[in-house]
Amino acid sequence: MTIQIITIDGPSGSGKGTLAAKLAAHYQFHLLDSGALYRLLGLSLHQKDFLDSLDDEVTLQQSVTIATNLDIVFKSSELGTQILLDGEDVTQTIRTERVGEFASKVAAIPALRAALVDRQHAFAQAPGLVADGRDMATAIFPQAQAKIYLTASAESRAERRVKQLQAMGLDVKISDILANIQARDKRDMERTVAPLKPATDAFIIDSSSLNIDEVFQLMTDYVDEKLAN
């Protein structure tokens, strides 16, 4: 049985997570937020003081073991995604800029990326999967029937991120957020393993001047056509 897979790749703050959850709810597919996997692993390694010692072979091997045993559940709805780690709701905890930095460091290490690959493949179950991340179409699910690359200018992504964090009650400066986004873009695009880039057959959407409903309509029109073939 062929499992239908929709991938959404793109840079931080482009709206992938929100739209992936909407697509998963719309098509009644499973959801994989791969960025959350890296955030969860980054947070776990930081809590164990491993994150700055990954060049040590023993620490790296311990980190690989942690990566392969993370107990994670994603619950998607029209309102977004709830993320459970060991049964605890960590949805808000992992969305801070600091944890995003942890995730970007983890993603640049081949052994840790490899440890998470099988975890990601396991999410592909009937009736289908929406996979959100940086390398879903290029590295993890190249066989996906529908591949979307969602992007936006760094400035518009920074503005959205500031609003999101302020809604969470956090006091942030747009200059700091913009600098973080630009640094993450550079690191994600220049890493040697599975760098951030569109798949050659991806449908590219620039959401800089579009609202979420407009982007969602573009996505569903494209996905409906691809899944019908």
PDB file of N, CA and C in Angstrom, residues 72-146:
ATOM      1  N   ILE A  72       7.846  10.828  21.976  1.00  0.00           N
ATOM      2  CA  ILE A  72       7.209  12.028  21.433  1.00  0.00           C
ATOM      3  C   ILE A  72       5.872  11.688  20.791  1.00  0.00           C
ATOM      4  N   VAL A  73       4.872  12.563  21.022  1.00  0.00           N
ATOM      5  CA  VAL A  73       3.567  12.439  20.375  1.00  0.00           C
ATOM      6  C   VAL A  73       3.164  13.813  19.859  1.00  0.00           C
ATOM      7  N   PHE A  74       2.693  13.875  18.586  1.00  0.00           N
ATOM      8  CA  PHE A  74       2.145  15.100  18.007  1.00  0.00           C
ATOM      9  C   PHE A  74       0.642  14.949  17.883  1.00  0.00           C
ATOM     10  N   LYS A  75      -0.106  15.931  18.368  1.00  0.00           N
ATOM     11  CA  LYS A  75      -1.555  15.934  18.224  1.00  0.00           C
ATOM     12  C   LYS A  75      -1.940  17.172  17.427  1.00  0.00           C
ATOM     13  N   SER A  76      -2.438  16.969  16.201  1.00  0.00           N
ATOM     14  CA  SER A  76      -2.761  18.097  15.321  1.00  0.00           C
ATOM     15  C   SER A  76      -4.253  18.392  15.306  1.00  0.00           C
ATOM     16  N   SER A  77      -4.568  19.666  15.105  1.00  0.00           N
ATOM     17  CA  SER A  77      -5.949  20.107  14.951  1.00  0.00           C
ATOM     18  C   SER A  77      -5.928  21.401  14.157  1.00  0.00           C
ATOM     19  N   GLU A  78      -7.105  21.934  13.865  1.00  0.00           N
ATOM     20  CA  GLU A  78      -7.187  23.209  13.141  1.00  0.00           C
ATOM     21  C   GLU A  78      -6.541  24.342  13.943  1.00  0.00           C
ATOM     22  N   LEU A  79      -6.432  24.164  15.241  1.00  0.00           N
ATOM     23  CA  LEU A  79      -5.866  25.208  16.105  1.00  0.00           C
ATOM     24  C   LEU A  79      -4.342  25.126  16.203  1.00  0.00           C
ATOM     25  N   GLY A  80      -3.757  24.053  15.676  1.00  0.00           N
ATOM     26  CA  GLY A  80      -2.309  23.916  15.760  1.00  0.00           C
ATOM     27  C   GLY A  80      -1.908  22.532  16.222  1.00  0.00           C
ATOM     28  N   THR A  81      -0.705  22.438  16.757  1.00  0.00           N
ATOM     29  CA  THR A  81      -0.153  21.147  17.158  1.00  0.00           C
ATOM     30  C   THR A  81       0.223  21.141  18.629  1.00  0.00           C
ATOM     31  N   GLN A  82      -0.206  20.115  19.336  1.00  0.00           N
ATOM     32  CA  GLN A  82       0.213  19.904  20.721  1.00  0.00           C
ATOM     33  C   GLN A  82       1.327  18.866  20.708  1.00  0.00           C
ATOM     34  N   ILE A  83       2.418  19.136  21.427  1.00  0.00           N
ATOM     35  CA  ILE A  83       3.571  18.242  21.438  1.00  0.00           C
ATOM     36  C   ILE A  83       3.782  17.704  22.842  1.00  0.00           C
ATOM     37  N   LEU A  84       3.824  16.373  22.941  1.00  0.00           N
ATOM     38  CA  LEU A  84       4.022  15.706  24.227  1.00  0.00           C
ATOM     39  C   LEU A  84       5.377  15.019  24.247  1.00  0.00           C
ATOM     40  N   LEU A  85       6.125  15.228  25.318  1.00  0.00           N
ATOM     41  CA  LEU A  85       7.401  14.555  25.541  1.00  0.00           C
ATOM     42  C   LEU A  85       7.294  13.795  26.856  1.00  0.00           C
ATOM     43  N   ASP A  86       7.421  12.468  26.768  1.00  0.00           N
ATOM     44  CA  ASP A  86       7.233  11.624  27.954  1.00  0.00           C
ATOM     45  C   ASP A  86       5.898  11.913  28.627  1.00  0.00           C
ATOM     46  N   GLY A  87       4.879  12.181  27.796  1.00  0.00           N
ATOM     47  CA  GLY A  87       3.545  12.433  28.311  1.00  0.00           C
ATOM     48  C   GLY A  87       3.286  13.841  28.803  1.00  0.00           C
ATOM     49  N   GLU A  88       4.312  14.699  28.782  1.00  0.00           N
ATOM     50  CA  GLU A  88       4.175  16.079  29.260  1.00  0.00           C
ATOM     51  C   GLU A  88       4.019  17.043  28.088  1.00  0.00           C
ATOM     52  N   ASP A  89       3.100  17.978  28.207  1.00  0.00           N
ATOM     53  CA  ASP A  89       2.883  18.983  27.162  1.00  0.00           C
ATOM     54  C   ASP A  89       4.024  19.998  27.188  1.00  0.00           C
ATOM     55  N   VAL A  90       4.831  19.992  26.128  1.00  0.00           N
ATOM     56  CA  VAL A  90       5.980  20.906  26.037  1.00  0.00           C
ATOM     57  C   VAL A  90       5.839  21.827  24.830  1.00  0.00           C
ATOM     58  N   THR A  91       4.612  21.983  24.347  1.00  0.00           N
ATOM     59  CA  THR A  91       4.350  22.757  23.134  1.00  0.00           C
ATOM     60  C   THR A  91       4.959  24.156  23.197  1.00  0.00           C
ATOM     61  N   GLN A  92       4.736  24.858  24.295  1.00  0.00           N
ATOM     62  CA  GLN A  92       5.250  26.226  24.432  1.00  0.00           C
ATOM     63  C   GLN A  92       6.732  26.234  24.804  1.00  0.00           C
ATOM     64  N   THR A  93       7.133  25.285  25.623  1.00  0.00           N
ATOM     65  CA  THR A  93       8.503  25.250  26.128  1.00  0.00           C
ATOM     66  C   THR A  93       9.531  25.225  25.017  1.00  0.00           C
ATOM     67  N   ILE A  94       9.256  24.453  23.953  1.00  0.00           N
ATOM     68  CA  ILE A  94      10.272  24.282  22.916  1.00  0.00           C
ATOM     69  C   ILE A  94      10.249  25.356  21.832  1.00  0.00           C
ATOM     70  N   ARG A  95       9.350  26.333  21.955  1.00  0.00           N
ATOM     71  CA  ARG A  95       9.220  27.327  20.889  1.00  0.00           C
ATOM     72  C   ARG A  95      10.026  28.602  21.134  1.00  0.00           C
ATOM     73  N   THR A  96      10.837  28.634  22.154  1.00  0.00           N
ATOM     74  CA  THR A  96      11.639  29.829  22.405  1.00  0.00           C
ATOM     75  C   THR A  96      12.804  29.913  21.428  1.00  0.00           C
ATOM     76  N   GLU A  97      13.329  31.123  21.255  1.00  0.00           N
ATOM     77  CA  GLU A  97      14.472  31.319  20.363  1.00  0.00           C
ATOM     78  C   GLU A  97      15.685  30.534  20.835  1.00  0.00           C
ATOM     79  N   ARG A  98      15.859  30.431  22.145  1.00  0.00           N
ATOM     80  CA  ARG A  98      17.022  29.734  22.687  1.00  0.00           C
ATOM     81  C   ARG A  98      16.988  28.250  22.314  1.00  0.00           C
ATOM     82  N   VAL A  99      15.826  27.638  22.447  1.00  0.00           N
ATOM     83  CA  VAL A  99      15.711  26.229  22.085  1.00  0.00           C
ATOM     84  C   VAL A  99      15.869  26.061  20.569  1.00  0.00           C
ATOM     85  N   GLY A 100      15.457  27.059  19.807  1.00  0.00           N
ATOM     86  CA  GLY A 100      15.679  27.026  18.364  1.00  0.00           C
ATOM     87  C   GLY A 100      17.162  26.986  18.026  1.00  0.00           C
ATOM     88  N   GLU A 101      17.955  27.708  18.790  1.00  0.00           N
ATOM     89  CA  GLU A 101      19.405  27.679  18.609  1.00  0.00           C
ATOM     90  C   GLU A 101      19.961  26.296  18.948  1.00  0.00           C
ATOM     91  N   PHE A 102      19.445  25.689  20.012  1.00  0.00           N
ATOM     92  CA  PHE A 102      19.860  24.329  20.375  1.00  0.00           C
ATOM     93  C   PHE A 102      19.586  23.378  19.203  1.00  0.00           C
ATOM     94  N   ALA A 103      18.402  23.510  18.604  1.00  0.00           N
ATOM     95  CA  ALA A 103      17.996  22.626  17.509  1.00  0.00           C
ATOM     96  C   ALA A 103      18.909  22.774  16.306  1.00  0.00           C
ATOM     97  N   SER A 104      19.268  24.000  15.996  1.00  0.00           N
ATOM     98  CA  SER A 104      20.126  24.247  14.841  1.00  0.00           C
ATOM     99  C   SER A 104      21.507  23.620  15.038  1.00  0.00           C
ATOM    100  N   LYS A 105      22.009  23.642  16.282  1.00  0.00           N
ATOM    101  CA  LYS A 105      23.301  23.009  16.585  1.00  0.00           C
ATOM    102  C   LYS A 105      23.211  21.492  16.415  1.00  0.00           C
ATOM    103  N   VAL A 106      22.133  20.914  16.932  1.00  0.00           N
ATOM    104  CA  VAL A 106      21.925  19.466  16.822  1.00  0.00           C
ATOM    105  C   VAL A 106      21.840  19.050  15.353  1.00  0.00           C
ATOM    106  N   ALA A 107      21.116  19.836  14.552  1.00  0.00           N
ATOM    107  CA  ALA A 107      20.873  19.484  13.153  1.00  0.00           C
ATOM    108  C   ALA A 107      22.138  19.482  12.310  1.00  0.00           C
ATOM    109  N   ALA A 108      23.179  20.151  12.779  1.00  0.00           N
ATOM    110  CA  ALA A 108      24.428  20.233  12.023  1.00  0.00           C
ATOM    111  C   ALA A 108      25.357  19.046  12.281  1.00  0.00           C
ATOM    112  N   ILE A 109      24.961  18.134  13.184  1.00  0.00           N
ATOM    113  CA  ILE A 109      25.821  17.006  13.567  1.00  0.00           C
ATOM    114  C   ILE A 109      25.309  15.719  12.904  1.00  0.00           C
ATOM    115  N   PRO A 110      26.061  15.164  11.953  1.00  0.00           N
ATOM    116  CA  PRO A 110      25.594  14.008  11.178  1.00  0.00           C
ATOM    117  C   PRO A 110      25.107  12.832  12.016  1.00  0.00           C
ATOM    118  N   ALA A 111      25.802  12.478  13.090  1.00  0.00           N
ATOM    119  CA  ALA A 111      25.409  11.315  13.894  1.00  0.00           C
ATOM    120  C   ALA A 111      24.043  11.509  14.539  1.00  0.00           C
ATOM    121  N   LEU A 112      23.748  12.738  14.958  1.00  0.00           N
ATOM    122  CA  LEU A 112      22.450  13.000  15.585  1.00  0.00           C
ATOM    123  C   LEU A 112      21.345  13.058  14.546  1.00  0.00           C
ATOM    124  N   ARG A 113      21.644  13.612  13.373  1.00  0.00           N
ATOM    125  CA  ARG A 113      20.656  13.614  12.288  1.00  0.00           C
ATOM    126  C   ARG A 113      20.309  12.178  11.907  1.00  0.00           C
ATOM    127  N   ALA A 114      21.357  11.331  11.786  1.00  0.00           N
ATOM    128  CA  ALA A 114      21.134   9.934  11.414  1.00  0.00           C
ATOM    129  C   ALA A 114      20.279   9.225  12.453  1.00  0.00           C
ATOM    130  N   ALA A 115      20.495   9.543  13.720  1.00  0.00           N
ATOM    131  CA  ALA A 115      19.735   8.904  14.796  1.00  0.00           C
ATOM    132  C   ALA A 115      18.246   9.238  14.724  1.00  0.00           C
ATOM    133  N   LEU A 116      17.932  10.407  14.174  1.00  0.00           N
ATOM    134  CA  LEU A 116      16.537  10.832  14.099  1.00  0.00           C
ATOM    135  C   LEU A 116      15.844  10.421  12.798  1.00  0.00           C
ATOM    136  N   VAL A 117      16.614   9.931  11.822  1.00  0.00           N
ATOM    137  CA  VAL A 117      16.020   9.576  10.532  1.00  0.00           C
ATOM    138  C   VAL A 117      14.974   8.471  10.672  1.00  0.00           C
ATOM    139  N   ASP A 118      15.319   7.398  11.366  1.00  0.00           N
ATOM    140  CA  ASP A 118      14.363   6.294  11.531  1.00  0.00           C
ATOM    141  C   ASP A 118      13.116   6.751  12.277  1.00  0.00           C
ATOM    142  N   ARG A 119      13.297   7.622  13.265  1.00  0.00           N
ATOM    143  CA  ARG A 119      12.155   8.162  14.010  1.00  0.00           C
ATOM    144  C   ARG A 119      11.198   8.886  13.067  1.00  0.00           C
ATOM    145  N   GLN A 120      11.785   9.631  12.113  1.00  0.00           N
ATOM    146  CA  GLN A 120      10.967  10.390  11.168  1.00  0.00           C
ATOM    147  C   GLN A 120      10.268   9.457  10.180  1.00  0.00           C
ATOM    148  N   HIS A 121      10.976   8.459   9.664  1.00  0.00           N
ATOM    149  CA  HIS A 121      10.371   7.519   8.725  1.00  0.00           C
ATOM    150  C   HIS A 121       9.180   6.794   9.352  1.00  0.00           C
ATOM    151  N   ALA A 122       9.243   6.551  10.653  1.00  0.00           N
ATOM    152  CA  ALA A 122       8.189   5.799  11.335  1.00  0.00           C
ATOM    153  C   ALA A 122       6.856   6.547  11.358  1.00  0.00           C
ATOM    154  N   PHE A 123       6.882   7.853  11.126  1.00  0.00           N
ATOM    155  CA  PHE A 123       5.642   8.637  11.125  1.00  0.00           C
ATOM    156  C   PHE A 123       4.827   8.405   9.851  1.00  0.00           C
ATOM    157  N   ALA A 124       5.424   7.834   8.825  1.00  0.00           N
ATOM    158  CA  ALA A 124       4.727   7.601   7.554  1.00  0.00           C
ATOM    159  C   ALA A 124       3.821   6.387   7.686  1.00  0.00           C
ATOM    160  N   GLN A 125       2.578   6.628   8.076  1.00  0.00           N
ATOM    161  CA  GLN A 125       1.591   5.571   8.266  1.00  0.00           C
ATOM    162  C   GLN A 125       0.301   5.937   7.536  1.00  0.00           C
ATOM    163  N   ALA A 126      -0.482   4.914   7.184  1.00  0.00           N
ATOM    164  CA  ALA A 126      -1.761   5.144   6.513  1.00  0.00           C
ATOM    165  C   ALA A 126      -2.686   5.965   7.410  1.00  0.00           C
ATOM    166  N   PRO A 127      -3.528   6.818   6.855  1.00  0.00           N
ATOM    167  CA  PRO A 127      -3.740   7.023   5.414  1.00  0.00           C
ATOM    168  C   PRO A 127      -2.711   7.938   4.748  1.00  0.00           C
ATOM    169  N   GLY A 128      -1.936   8.694   5.506  1.00  0.00           N
ATOM    170  CA  GLY A 128      -0.961   9.585   4.901  1.00  0.00           C
ATOM    171  C   GLY A 128      -0.256  10.419   5.947  1.00  0.00           C
ATOM    172  N   LEU A 129       0.695  11.228   5.489  1.00  0.00           N
ATOM    173  CA  LEU A 129       1.524  12.024   6.391  1.00  0.00           C
ATOM    174  C   LEU A 129       1.775  13.408   5.822  1.00  0.00           C
ATOM    175  N   VAL A 130       1.716  14.416   6.692  1.00  0.00           N
ATOM    176  CA  VAL A 130       2.220  15.753   6.373  1.00  0.00           C
ATOM    177  C   VAL A 130       3.493  15.938   7.187  1.00  0.00           C
ATOM    178  N   ALA A 131       4.614  16.127   6.500  1.00  0.00           N
ATOM    179  CA  ALA A 131       5.913  16.244   7.163  1.00  0.00           C
ATOM    180  C   ALA A 131       6.472  17.645   6.977  1.00  0.00           C
ATOM    181  N   ASP A 132       6.761  18.297   8.087  1.00  0.00           N
ATOM    182  CA  ASP A 132       7.201  19.689   8.105  1.00  0.00           C
ATOM    183  C   ASP A 132       8.649  19.755   8.577  1.00  0.00           C
ATOM    184  N   GLY A 133       9.502  20.465   7.843  1.00  0.00           N
ATOM    185  CA  GLY A 133      10.892  20.579   8.275  1.00  0.00           C
ATOM    186  C   GLY A 133      11.788  21.353   7.347  1.00  0.00           C
ATOM    187  N   ARG A 134      13.071  20.972   7.336  1.00  0.00           N
ATOM    188  CA  ARG A 134      14.070  21.632   6.498  1.00  0.00           C
ATOM    189  C   ARG A 134      14.507  20.751   5.322  1.00  0.00           C
ATOM    190  N   ASP A 135      14.416  19.408   5.516  1.00  0.00           N
ATOM    191  CA  ASP A 135      14.924  18.492   4.497  1.00  0.00           C
ATOM    192  C   ASP A 135      13.974  17.329   4.261  1.00  0.00           C
ATOM    193  N   MET A 136      12.685  17.551   4.457  1.00  0.00           N
ATOM    194  CA  MET A 136      11.716  16.471   4.306  1.00  0.00           C
ATOM    195  C   MET A 136      11.679  15.950   2.867  1.00  0.00           C
ATOM    196  N   ALA A 137      11.651  16.852   1.899  1.00  0.00           N
ATOM    197  CA  ALA A 137      11.558  16.442   0.488  1.00  0.00           C
ATOM    198  C   ALA A 137      12.908  16.049  -0.086  1.00  0.00           C
ATOM    199  N   THR A 138      13.978  16.665   0.385  1.00  0.00           N
ATOM    200  CA  THR A 138      15.290  16.426  -0.205  1.00  0.00           C
ATOM    201  C   THR A 138      16.013  15.229   0.392  1.00  0.00           C
ATOM    202  N   ALA A 139      15.745  14.896   1.661  1.00  0.00           N
ATOM    203  CA  ALA A 139      16.511  13.838   2.317  1.00  0.00           C
ATOM    204  C   ALA A 139      15.661  12.750   2.961  1.00  0.00           C
ATOM    205  N   ILE A 140      14.574  13.121   3.639  1.00  0.00           N
ATOM    206  CA  ILE A 140      13.827  12.142   4.438  1.00  0.00           C
ATOM    207  C   ILE A 140      12.749  11.435   3.621  1.00  0.00           C
ATOM    208  N   PHE A 141      11.955  12.184   2.855  1.00  0.00           N
ATOM    209  CA  PHE A 141      10.873  11.597   2.060  1.00  0.00           C
ATOM    210  C   PHE A 141      10.951  12.055   0.600  1.00  0.00           C
ATOM    211  N   PRO A 142      12.035  11.706  -0.102  1.00  0.00           N
ATOM    212  CA  PRO A 142      12.153  12.127  -1.510  1.00  0.00           C
ATOM    213  C   PRO A 142      11.068  11.517  -2.400  1.00  0.00           C
ATOM    214  N   GLN A 143      10.398  10.460  -1.898  1.00  0.00           N
ATOM    215  CA  GLN A 143       9.335   9.803  -2.666  1.00  0.00           C
ATOM    216  C   GLN A 143       7.985  10.495  -2.506  1.00  0.00           C
ATOM    217  N   ALA A 144       7.915  11.565  -1.720  1.00  0.00           N
ATOM    218  CA  ALA A 144       6.640  12.249  -1.449  1.00  0.00           C
ATOM    219  C   ALA A 144       5.933  12.644  -2.740  1.00  0.00           C
ATOM    220  N   GLN A 145       4.610  12.469  -2.742  1.00  0.00           N
ATOM    221  CA  GLN A 145       3.824  12.818  -3.929  1.00  0.00           C
ATOM    222  C   GLN A 145       3.676  14.329  -4.095  1.00  0.00           C
ATOM    223  N   ALA A 146       3.625  15.058  -2.975  1.00  0.00           N
ATOM    224  CA  ALA A 146       3.444  16.516  -3.015  1.00  0.00           C
ATOM    225  C   ALA A 146       4.535  17.174  -2.171  1.00  0.00           C
TER     226      ALA A 146
END
